[in-house]
Amino acid sequence: MTAHAQVMTRDYELGGRAAAATVAAMIAALFAGSTALTPLYIIYKQVFGFSQITLTLVYAVYVIGNLAALLMLGRVSDVIGRRPMALAGMAVAVVSAVVFLFAENVAWLDIARILSGLGIGVGAGTGTAWLAELLPTDDKSQAATIATSTNFLGLGLGALGAGLLAEYAPWPLRLTFVVYLAMLATVTLLVWRTRETVSRPGKLADVSMRPRLSVPDAIRANFVAPAVTGFGAMALVGFYAALAPSILAQQLQVTNHAEAGALFFELAIVTAATIVATARLSSRATMFAALALMIPTVALIVAAQVFASMTIMIAGTALCGVAAALGYRGGLQVVNEIAPADRRAEVVSAFFICCFCGNALPVIGIGVLSTVAGATAASVAFAGMIVVFSLVALGFGAKYAR
């Protein structure tokens, strides 16, 4: 290779890494919007006067947007290109932030949450594929590691930033989204200038919007363990994102919004770091470790409430971050390994739906139970569910491990 060719190759690789950094920033920015509400839920609850059940429903409707993006729009960027679809996801996120900014009641929050879920589903799915094409390496697992770790990094920064603004700055329900809109505008400009990787983009009319989702008969038994693991991992994340601030305020007597944001930031950073640190572990070992860790994790969460201990809550949060990281990554990797090559996207989509349901459905149940029987009883029920799910997944995983 000539010196000129070497320089051009190096410049191309550097350009690819810079573009990949932009796409990673886009993924982080999108996910930051989903947890900006975490420390603000208590304030919204006071201002709008809604119940704990309503709070959990506001959190859970987010999954509607996620599912719409996954089922109907997952293949669009393969046809029309990565950049147009990424910009569409950013545009939806901007509209969501504007609705939050001017929200006057619970209906506004519901609409904004659904739009947030849609924007994340479109932008993050496109971004993950874009990363794999921009990175100057044939190792596609690197793109998955970057995408998932920046996902959780964005979740943590969104909660921490909103908590700090809510506690130490004026207009907590407005300023948070003004800052977020400025961040979205900056990242959108960078995305607009990032090179396209789909060589011959087509038209939107060429894309079928018909949802297609199933798990082949031959792998259904093998699919149970990773699916339940993903469900449990995201249920733990949903518990913290939706309910941890209420638990801190009502049972641990911690009313500082910055501390509520910092607790979720701890969870997200531990999760992101664990995903990167364990990238070389085998998929099944990772999944089994996650299932084993989920049981002491929920035990610590319940103990923190019973003994009103912030120290135990911090320890439980760290362990939750490790379990969530191992469960999400390990489950996804197992699914990729067992899925037939010609139906991999379909099976992976089924796994993601299990994750989304885990992130939303248990939170609704906890909200109902906490209203009827109290927060501690609801957490005990949640812990029992996680233990049962973990044991079931361990059983299926051990029986069908190959």
Coordinates of C-alpha atoms in Angstrom, one line a residue:
M1 CA 0.0 0.0 0.0
T2 CA 1.4 3.4 -0.9
A3 CA 1.9 6.2 1.6
H4 CA -1.0 8.1 0.0
A5 CA -3.3 5.1 0.3
Q6 CA -2.3 4.6 3.9
V7 CA -3.1 8.2 4.7
M8 CA -6.5 8.0 3.0
T9 CA -7.3 4.7 4.9
R10 CA -6.3 6.3 8.2
D11 CA -8.4 9.4 7.5
Y12 CA -11.4 7.2 6.5
E13 CA -11.1 5.2 9.7
L14 CA -10.8 8.4 11.8
G15 CA -13.8 9.8 10.0
G16 CA -15.7 6.6 10.7
R17 CA -14.9 6.8 14.4
A18 CA -16.0 10.4 14.6
A19 CA -19.2 9.6 12.8
A20 CA -19.7 6.6 15.2
A21 CA -19.2 8.9 18.1
T22 CA -21.9 11.2 16.8
V23 CA -24.3 8.3 16.4
A24 CA -23.5 7.1 20.0
A25 CA -24.2 10.6 21.2
M26 CA -27.5 10.5 19.4
I27 CA -28.5 7.2 21.2
A28 CA -27.5 8.7 24.6
A29 CA -29.4 11.9 23.9
L30 CA -32.6 10.0 23.0
F31 CA -32.5 7.8 26.0
A32 CA -31.7 10.8 28.3
G33 CA -35.2 12.1 27.5
S34 CA -36.9 8.9 28.9
T35 CA -35.4 9.4 32.4
A36 CA -35.5 13.1 32.6
L37 CA -38.9 12.6 34.3
T38 CA -37.5 10.2 37.0
P39 CA -36.7 12.9 39.6
L40 CA -39.6 15.0 38.4
Y41 CA -42.4 12.5 39.0
I42 CA -42.8 13.6 42.6
I43 CA -43.2 17.2 41.5
Y44 CA -45.7 16.4 38.8
K45 CA -47.6 14.3 41.3
Q46 CA -47.9 17.3 43.6
V47 CA -48.6 19.9 40.9
F48 CA -51.2 17.8 38.9
G49 CA -52.6 16.0 42.0
F50 CA -52.5 12.5 40.6
S51 CA -52.2 9.1 42.4
Q52 CA -49.4 6.6 42.5
I53 CA -51.3 4.4 40.0
T54 CA -51.4 7.3 37.6
L55 CA -47.7 7.9 38.0
T56 CA -46.9 4.3 37.0
L57 CA -49.3 4.5 34.0
V58 CA -47.5 7.7 32.8
Y59 CA -44.2 5.8 33.0
A60 CA -45.6 2.7 31.3
V61 CA -47.3 4.3 28.3
Y62 CA -43.8 4.9 27.0
V63 CA -43.8 1.3 25.8
I64 CA -46.6 2.0 23.3
G65 CA -44.2 4.2 21.3
N66 CA -41.4 1.6 21.6
L67 CA -43.6 -1.2 20.3
A68 CA -45.0 0.9 17.4
A69 CA -41.4 1.6 16.3
L70 CA -40.3 -2.0 16.7
L71 CA -43.2 -3.6 15.0
M72 CA -43.8 -1.2 12.1
L73 CA -40.7 0.8 11.5
G74 CA -37.8 -1.5 12.4
R75 CA -36.9 -2.2 8.7
V76 CA -37.4 1.3 7.3
S77 CA -33.8 2.5 7.7
D78 CA -32.6 -0.5 5.6
V79 CA -34.5 1.0 2.7
I80 CA -34.5 4.8 2.9
G81 CA -31.2 5.2 4.7
R82 CA -29.8 5.6 8.2
R83 CA -29.6 9.4 8.3
P84 CA -33.2 10.2 7.3
M85 CA -34.6 7.7 9.8
A86 CA -32.2 9.0 12.6
L87 CA -33.3 12.5 11.9
A88 CA -36.9 11.4 12.0
G89 CA -36.3 9.9 15.4
M90 CA -34.7 13.1 16.7
A91 CA -37.6 15.2 15.3
V92 CA -40.1 13.0 17.3
A93 CA -37.9 13.5 20.4
V94 CA -38.0 17.3 19.9
V95 CA -41.8 17.2 19.7
S96 CA -41.9 15.1 22.8
A97 CA -39.7 17.5 24.7
V98 CA -41.9 20.5 23.6
V99 CA -45.0 18.7 24.9
F100 CA -43.3 18.1 28.2
L101 CA -42.2 21.8 28.3
F102 CA -45.8 23.0 28.0
A103 CA -47.6 20.1 29.8
E104 CA -50.7 21.2 31.7
N105 CA -52.1 17.9 32.8
V106 CA -51.6 14.1 32.8
A107 CA -52.9 13.8 29.2
W108 CA -50.0 15.9 28.0
L109 CA -47.5 13.7 30.0
D110 CA -49.0 10.6 28.4
I111 CA -48.7 12.0 24.9
A112 CA -45.1 13.1 25.5
R113 CA -44.1 9.7 26.9
I114 CA -45.6 7.9 24.0
L115 CA -43.7 10.2 21.6
S116 CA -40.5 9.7 23.6
G117 CA -40.9 6.0 23.3
L118 CA -41.5 6.2 19.5
G119 CA -38.5 8.5 19.0
I120 CA -36.2 6.2 21.0
G121 CA -37.5 3.1 19.2
V122 CA -36.8 4.7 15.8
G123 CA -33.5 6.5 16.5
A124 CA -31.9 3.8 18.7
G125 CA -32.7 0.9 16.4
T126 CA -31.4 2.9 13.4
G127 CA -28.4 4.0 15.4
T128 CA -27.3 0.5 16.3
A129 CA -27.3 -0.6 12.7
W130 CA -25.6 2.6 11.7
L131 CA -22.8 2.1 14.3
A132 CA -22.0 -1.4 12.9
E133 CA -21.5 0.1 9.4
L134 CA -19.5 3.1 10.5
L135 CA -17.0 1.4 12.8
P136 CA -13.8 0.4 10.9
T137 CA -13.9 -3.2 12.1
D138 CA -15.6 -6.5 11.2
D139 CA -16.4 -7.2 14.9
K140 CA -20.1 -6.3 15.0
S141 CA -20.3 -7.0 18.7
Q142 CA -18.3 -3.8 19.3
A143 CA -21.2 -1.8 17.8
A144 CA -23.7 -3.6 20.1
T145 CA -21.5 -3.0 23.2
I146 CA -21.2 0.7 22.3
A147 CA -25.0 1.0 21.6
T148 CA -26.1 -0.6 24.8
S149 CA -23.6 1.1 27.1
T150 CA -24.4 4.6 25.6
N151 CA -28.0 3.7 26.0
F152 CA -27.6 3.4 29.8
L153 CA -25.2 6.3 30.0
G154 CA -27.9 8.5 28.5
L155 CA -30.5 7.1 30.9
G156 CA -28.2 8.0 33.8
L157 CA -27.3 11.5 32.6
G158 CA -30.9 12.3 31.9
A159 CA -32.0 11.5 35.5
L160 CA -29.0 13.2 37.1
G161 CA -29.3 16.4 35.1
A162 CA -33.0 16.7 35.7
G163 CA -32.5 16.0 39.4
L164 CA -29.8 18.7 39.7
L165 CA -32.0 21.3 37.9
A166 CA -35.1 20.4 39.9
E167 CA -33.3 20.8 43.2
Y168 CA -31.0 23.8 42.5
A169 CA -32.4 25.8 39.6
P170 CA -35.8 27.6 39.1
W171 CA -38.7 26.3 37.0
P172 CA -37.8 22.6 37.4
L173 CA -40.7 21.4 35.1
R174 CA -39.7 23.8 32.4
L175 CA -35.9 24.4 32.5
T176 CA -35.1 20.7 32.3
F177 CA -36.8 20.5 28.9
V178 CA -35.3 23.8 27.7
V179 CA -31.8 22.4 28.4
Y180 CA -32.8 19.0 26.8
L181 CA -34.1 20.8 23.6
A182 CA -30.8 22.6 23.3
M183 CA -28.9 19.3 23.5
L184 CA -31.2 17.7 20.9
A185 CA -30.7 20.6 18.5
T186 CA -26.9 20.2 18.8
V187 CA -26.9 16.5 18.3
T188 CA -29.4 16.7 15.4
L189 CA -27.0 19.1 13.6
L190 CA -24.2 16.7 14.0
V191 CA -26.3 13.8 12.8
W192 CA -27.4 15.8 9.7
R193 CA -23.7 16.1 8.8
T194 CA -22.9 12.4 9.4
R195 CA -22.3 10.3 6.2
E196 CA -24.9 7.9 5.0
T197 CA -24.0 4.2 4.9
V198 CA -26.9 2.8 2.8
S199 CA -25.4 2.8 -0.7
R200 CA -28.7 3.0 -2.7
P201 CA -31.5 4.5 -0.5
G202 CA -35.0 3.7 -1.7
K203 CA -38.4 5.3 -1.0
L204 CA -40.6 4.9 2.0
A205 CA -43.3 3.5 -0.3
D206 CA -41.1 0.5 -0.9
V207 CA -41.3 -0.5 2.8
S208 CA -43.9 -2.9 4.2
M209 CA -45.3 -1.7 7.5
R210 CA -47.0 -5.0 8.2
P211 CA -45.9 -6.2 11.7
R212 CA -44.2 -9.6 11.6
L213 CA -43.2 -11.3 14.8
S214 CA -42.8 -14.9 15.9
V215 CA -40.4 -17.4 17.4
P216 CA -39.7 -20.6 15.4
D217 CA -41.0 -23.8 16.9
A218 CA -37.6 -25.4 17.0
I219 CA -36.1 -22.8 19.4
R220 CA -39.2 -21.9 21.5
A221 CA -38.0 -23.9 24.6
N222 CA -34.5 -22.4 24.2
F223 CA -36.0 -18.9 23.9
V224 CA -37.7 -19.0 27.3
A225 CA -34.6 -18.4 29.4
P226 CA -33.2 -15.4 27.6
A227 CA -36.7 -13.9 27.2
V228 CA -37.5 -14.2 30.9
T229 CA -34.0 -12.9 31.7
G230 CA -34.6 -9.8 29.6
F231 CA -38.0 -9.3 31.1
G232 CA -36.6 -9.4 34.6
A233 CA -33.6 -7.2 33.8
M234 CA -35.7 -4.4 32.4
A235 CA -38.3 -4.8 35.2
L236 CA -35.5 -3.9 37.7
V237 CA -34.6 -0.8 35.6
G238 CA -38.3 0.1 35.4
F239 CA -38.7 -0.2 39.1
Y240 CA -36.0 2.3 39.7
A241 CA -36.9 4.7 36.9
A242 CA -40.6 5.0 38.0
L243 CA -40.8 4.2 41.7
A244 CA -37.4 4.8 43.4
P245 CA -38.0 8.6 43.9
S246 CA -41.3 7.8 45.7
I247 CA -39.7 5.2 47.9
L248 CA -36.9 7.6 48.8
A249 CA -39.4 10.4 49.7
Q250 CA -42.0 8.3 51.5
Q251 CA -40.0 5.6 53.3
L252 CA -36.4 6.8 53.4
Q253 CA -37.4 10.4 54.0
V254 CA -35.1 11.6 51.2
T255 CA -36.8 14.6 49.5
N256 CA -33.8 15.9 47.6
H257 CA -34.5 15.7 43.9
A258 CA -30.8 15.6 43.0
E259 CA -30.3 12.5 45.2
A260 CA -33.2 10.8 43.4
G261 CA -31.5 11.5 40.1
A262 CA -28.1 10.4 41.4
L263 CA -29.5 7.1 42.6
F264 CA -30.7 6.2 39.1
F265 CA -27.4 7.6 37.7
E266 CA -25.6 5.1 39.9
L267 CA -27.7 2.3 38.5
A268 CA -27.1 3.4 34.8
I269 CA -23.4 4.0 35.2
V270 CA -22.9 0.6 36.9
T271 CA -24.9 -1.0 34.1
A272 CA -22.9 0.7 31.3
A273 CA -19.6 -0.2 33.0
T274 CA -20.6 -3.8 33.5
I275 CA -21.7 -4.2 29.8
V276 CA -18.2 -3.0 28.7
A277 CA -16.3 -4.9 31.3
T278 CA -18.0 -8.2 30.6
A279 CA -18.0 -8.1 26.8
R280 CA -15.8 -11.2 26.5
L281 CA -17.8 -13.4 28.9
S282 CA -19.8 -16.2 27.3
S283 CA -23.4 -15.5 26.7
R284 CA -24.9 -18.3 28.8
A285 CA -22.5 -17.6 31.8
T286 CA -23.6 -14.0 31.6
M287 CA -27.3 -14.8 31.6
F288 CA -27.0 -17.3 34.4
A289 CA -25.0 -14.8 36.5
A290 CA -27.7 -12.2 36.0
L291 CA -30.5 -14.6 37.1
A292 CA -28.6 -15.5 40.2
L293 CA -27.9 -11.9 41.1
M294 CA -31.5 -10.8 40.7
I295 CA -32.6 -12.6 43.9
P296 CA -30.2 -10.8 46.3
T297 CA -30.9 -7.6 44.4
V298 CA -34.6 -7.6 45.2
A299 CA -33.8 -8.7 48.7
L300 CA -31.7 -5.6 49.3
I301 CA -34.4 -3.4 47.8
V302 CA -37.0 -4.7 50.2
A303 CA -34.5 -4.5 53.1
A304 CA -33.7 -0.9 52.3
Q305 CA -37.4 0.0 52.7
V306 CA -38.0 -2.1 55.8
F307 CA -35.0 -0.6 57.6
A308 CA -35.3 2.8 55.9
S309 CA -31.6 2.6 55.0
M310 CA -30.0 4.7 52.3
T311 CA -26.8 2.6 52.6
I312 CA -28.7 -0.6 51.8
M313 CA -30.5 1.2 48.9
I314 CA -27.2 2.3 47.4
A315 CA -25.8 -1.3 47.7
G316 CA -29.0 -2.7 46.2
T317 CA -28.8 -0.2 43.3
A318 CA -25.2 -1.2 42.5
L319 CA -26.1 -4.9 42.4
C320 CA -29.2 -4.1 40.4
G321 CA -27.0 -2.4 37.8
V322 CA -24.8 -5.4 37.5
A323 CA -27.8 -7.8 37.2
A324 CA -29.6 -5.6 34.6
A325 CA -26.4 -5.3 32.5
L326 CA -25.7 -9.1 32.5
G327 CA -29.3 -10.0 32.0
Y328 CA -29.9 -7.6 29.0
R329 CA -26.6 -8.4 27.3
G330 CA -26.5 -12.1 28.1
G331 CA -30.1 -12.6 27.0
L332 CA -29.7 -10.7 23.8
Q333 CA -26.5 -12.6 22.9
V334 CA -28.1 -16.0 23.6
V335 CA -31.1 -15.0 21.3
N336 CA -28.7 -14.0 18.6
E337 CA -27.0 -17.4 18.8
I338 CA -30.1 -19.6 18.8
A339 CA -32.0 -17.6 16.1
P340 CA -32.0 -19.0 12.5
A341 CA -30.0 -16.7 10.3
D342 CA -33.0 -16.0 8.0
R343 CA -35.3 -15.0 10.9
R344 CA -32.8 -13.4 13.3
A345 CA -34.3 -9.9 13.2
E346 CA -37.8 -11.4 13.9
V347 CA -36.6 -13.4 16.9
V348 CA -34.5 -10.5 18.3
S349 CA -37.6 -8.2 18.0
A350 CA -39.6 -10.8 20.0
F351 CA -36.8 -10.6 22.7
F352 CA -37.1 -6.8 22.7
I353 CA -40.8 -6.9 23.2
C354 CA -40.3 -9.1 26.3
C355 CA -37.8 -6.5 27.5
F356 CA -40.3 -3.6 26.9
C357 CA -43.1 -5.5 28.6
G358 CA -40.8 -6.2 31.6
N359 CA -40.0 -2.5 31.8
A360 CA -43.7 -1.5 31.9
L361 CA -46.1 -4.2 33.2
P362 CA -44.6 -4.9 36.6
V363 CA -44.4 -1.2 37.3
I364 CA -48.2 -0.9 36.8
G365 CA -48.8 -3.8 39.2
I366 CA -46.6 -2.3 41.8
G367 CA -48.4 1.0 41.5
V368 CA -51.8 -0.6 42.0
L369 CA -50.5 -2.7 45.0
S370 CA -48.8 0.2 46.7
T371 CA -52.0 2.1 46.6
V372 CA -54.0 -0.8 48.0
A373 CA -51.6 -2.5 50.4
G374 CA -48.6 -0.1 50.8
A375 CA -45.3 0.4 49.2
T376 CA -43.4 -2.2 51.2
A377 CA -46.0 -4.9 50.4
A378 CA -45.8 -4.0 46.7
S379 CA -42.1 -4.3 46.7
V380 CA -42.3 -7.7 48.4
A381 CA -44.7 -8.8 45.7
F382 CA -42.3 -7.5 43.0
A383 CA -39.4 -9.3 44.7
G384 CA -41.4 -12.5 44.7
M385 CA -42.2 -12.2 41.0
I386 CA -38.5 -11.6 40.2
V387 CA -37.4 -14.7 42.3
V388 CA -40.0 -16.9 40.6
F389 CA -39.0 -15.6 37.1
S390 CA -35.3 -16.1 37.9
L391 CA -35.8 -19.7 39.0
V392 CA -38.0 -20.5 36.0
A393 CA -35.4 -19.1 33.6
L394 CA -32.6 -20.9 35.4
G395 CA -34.5 -24.2 35.0
F396 CA -35.1 -23.7 31.3
G397 CA -31.6 -22.4 30.7
A398 CA -30.0 -25.4 32.4
K399 CA -32.3 -27.9 30.7
Y400 CA -31.9 -26.6 27.1
A401 CA -28.3 -25.2 27.3
R402 CA -26.4 -26.3 24.3

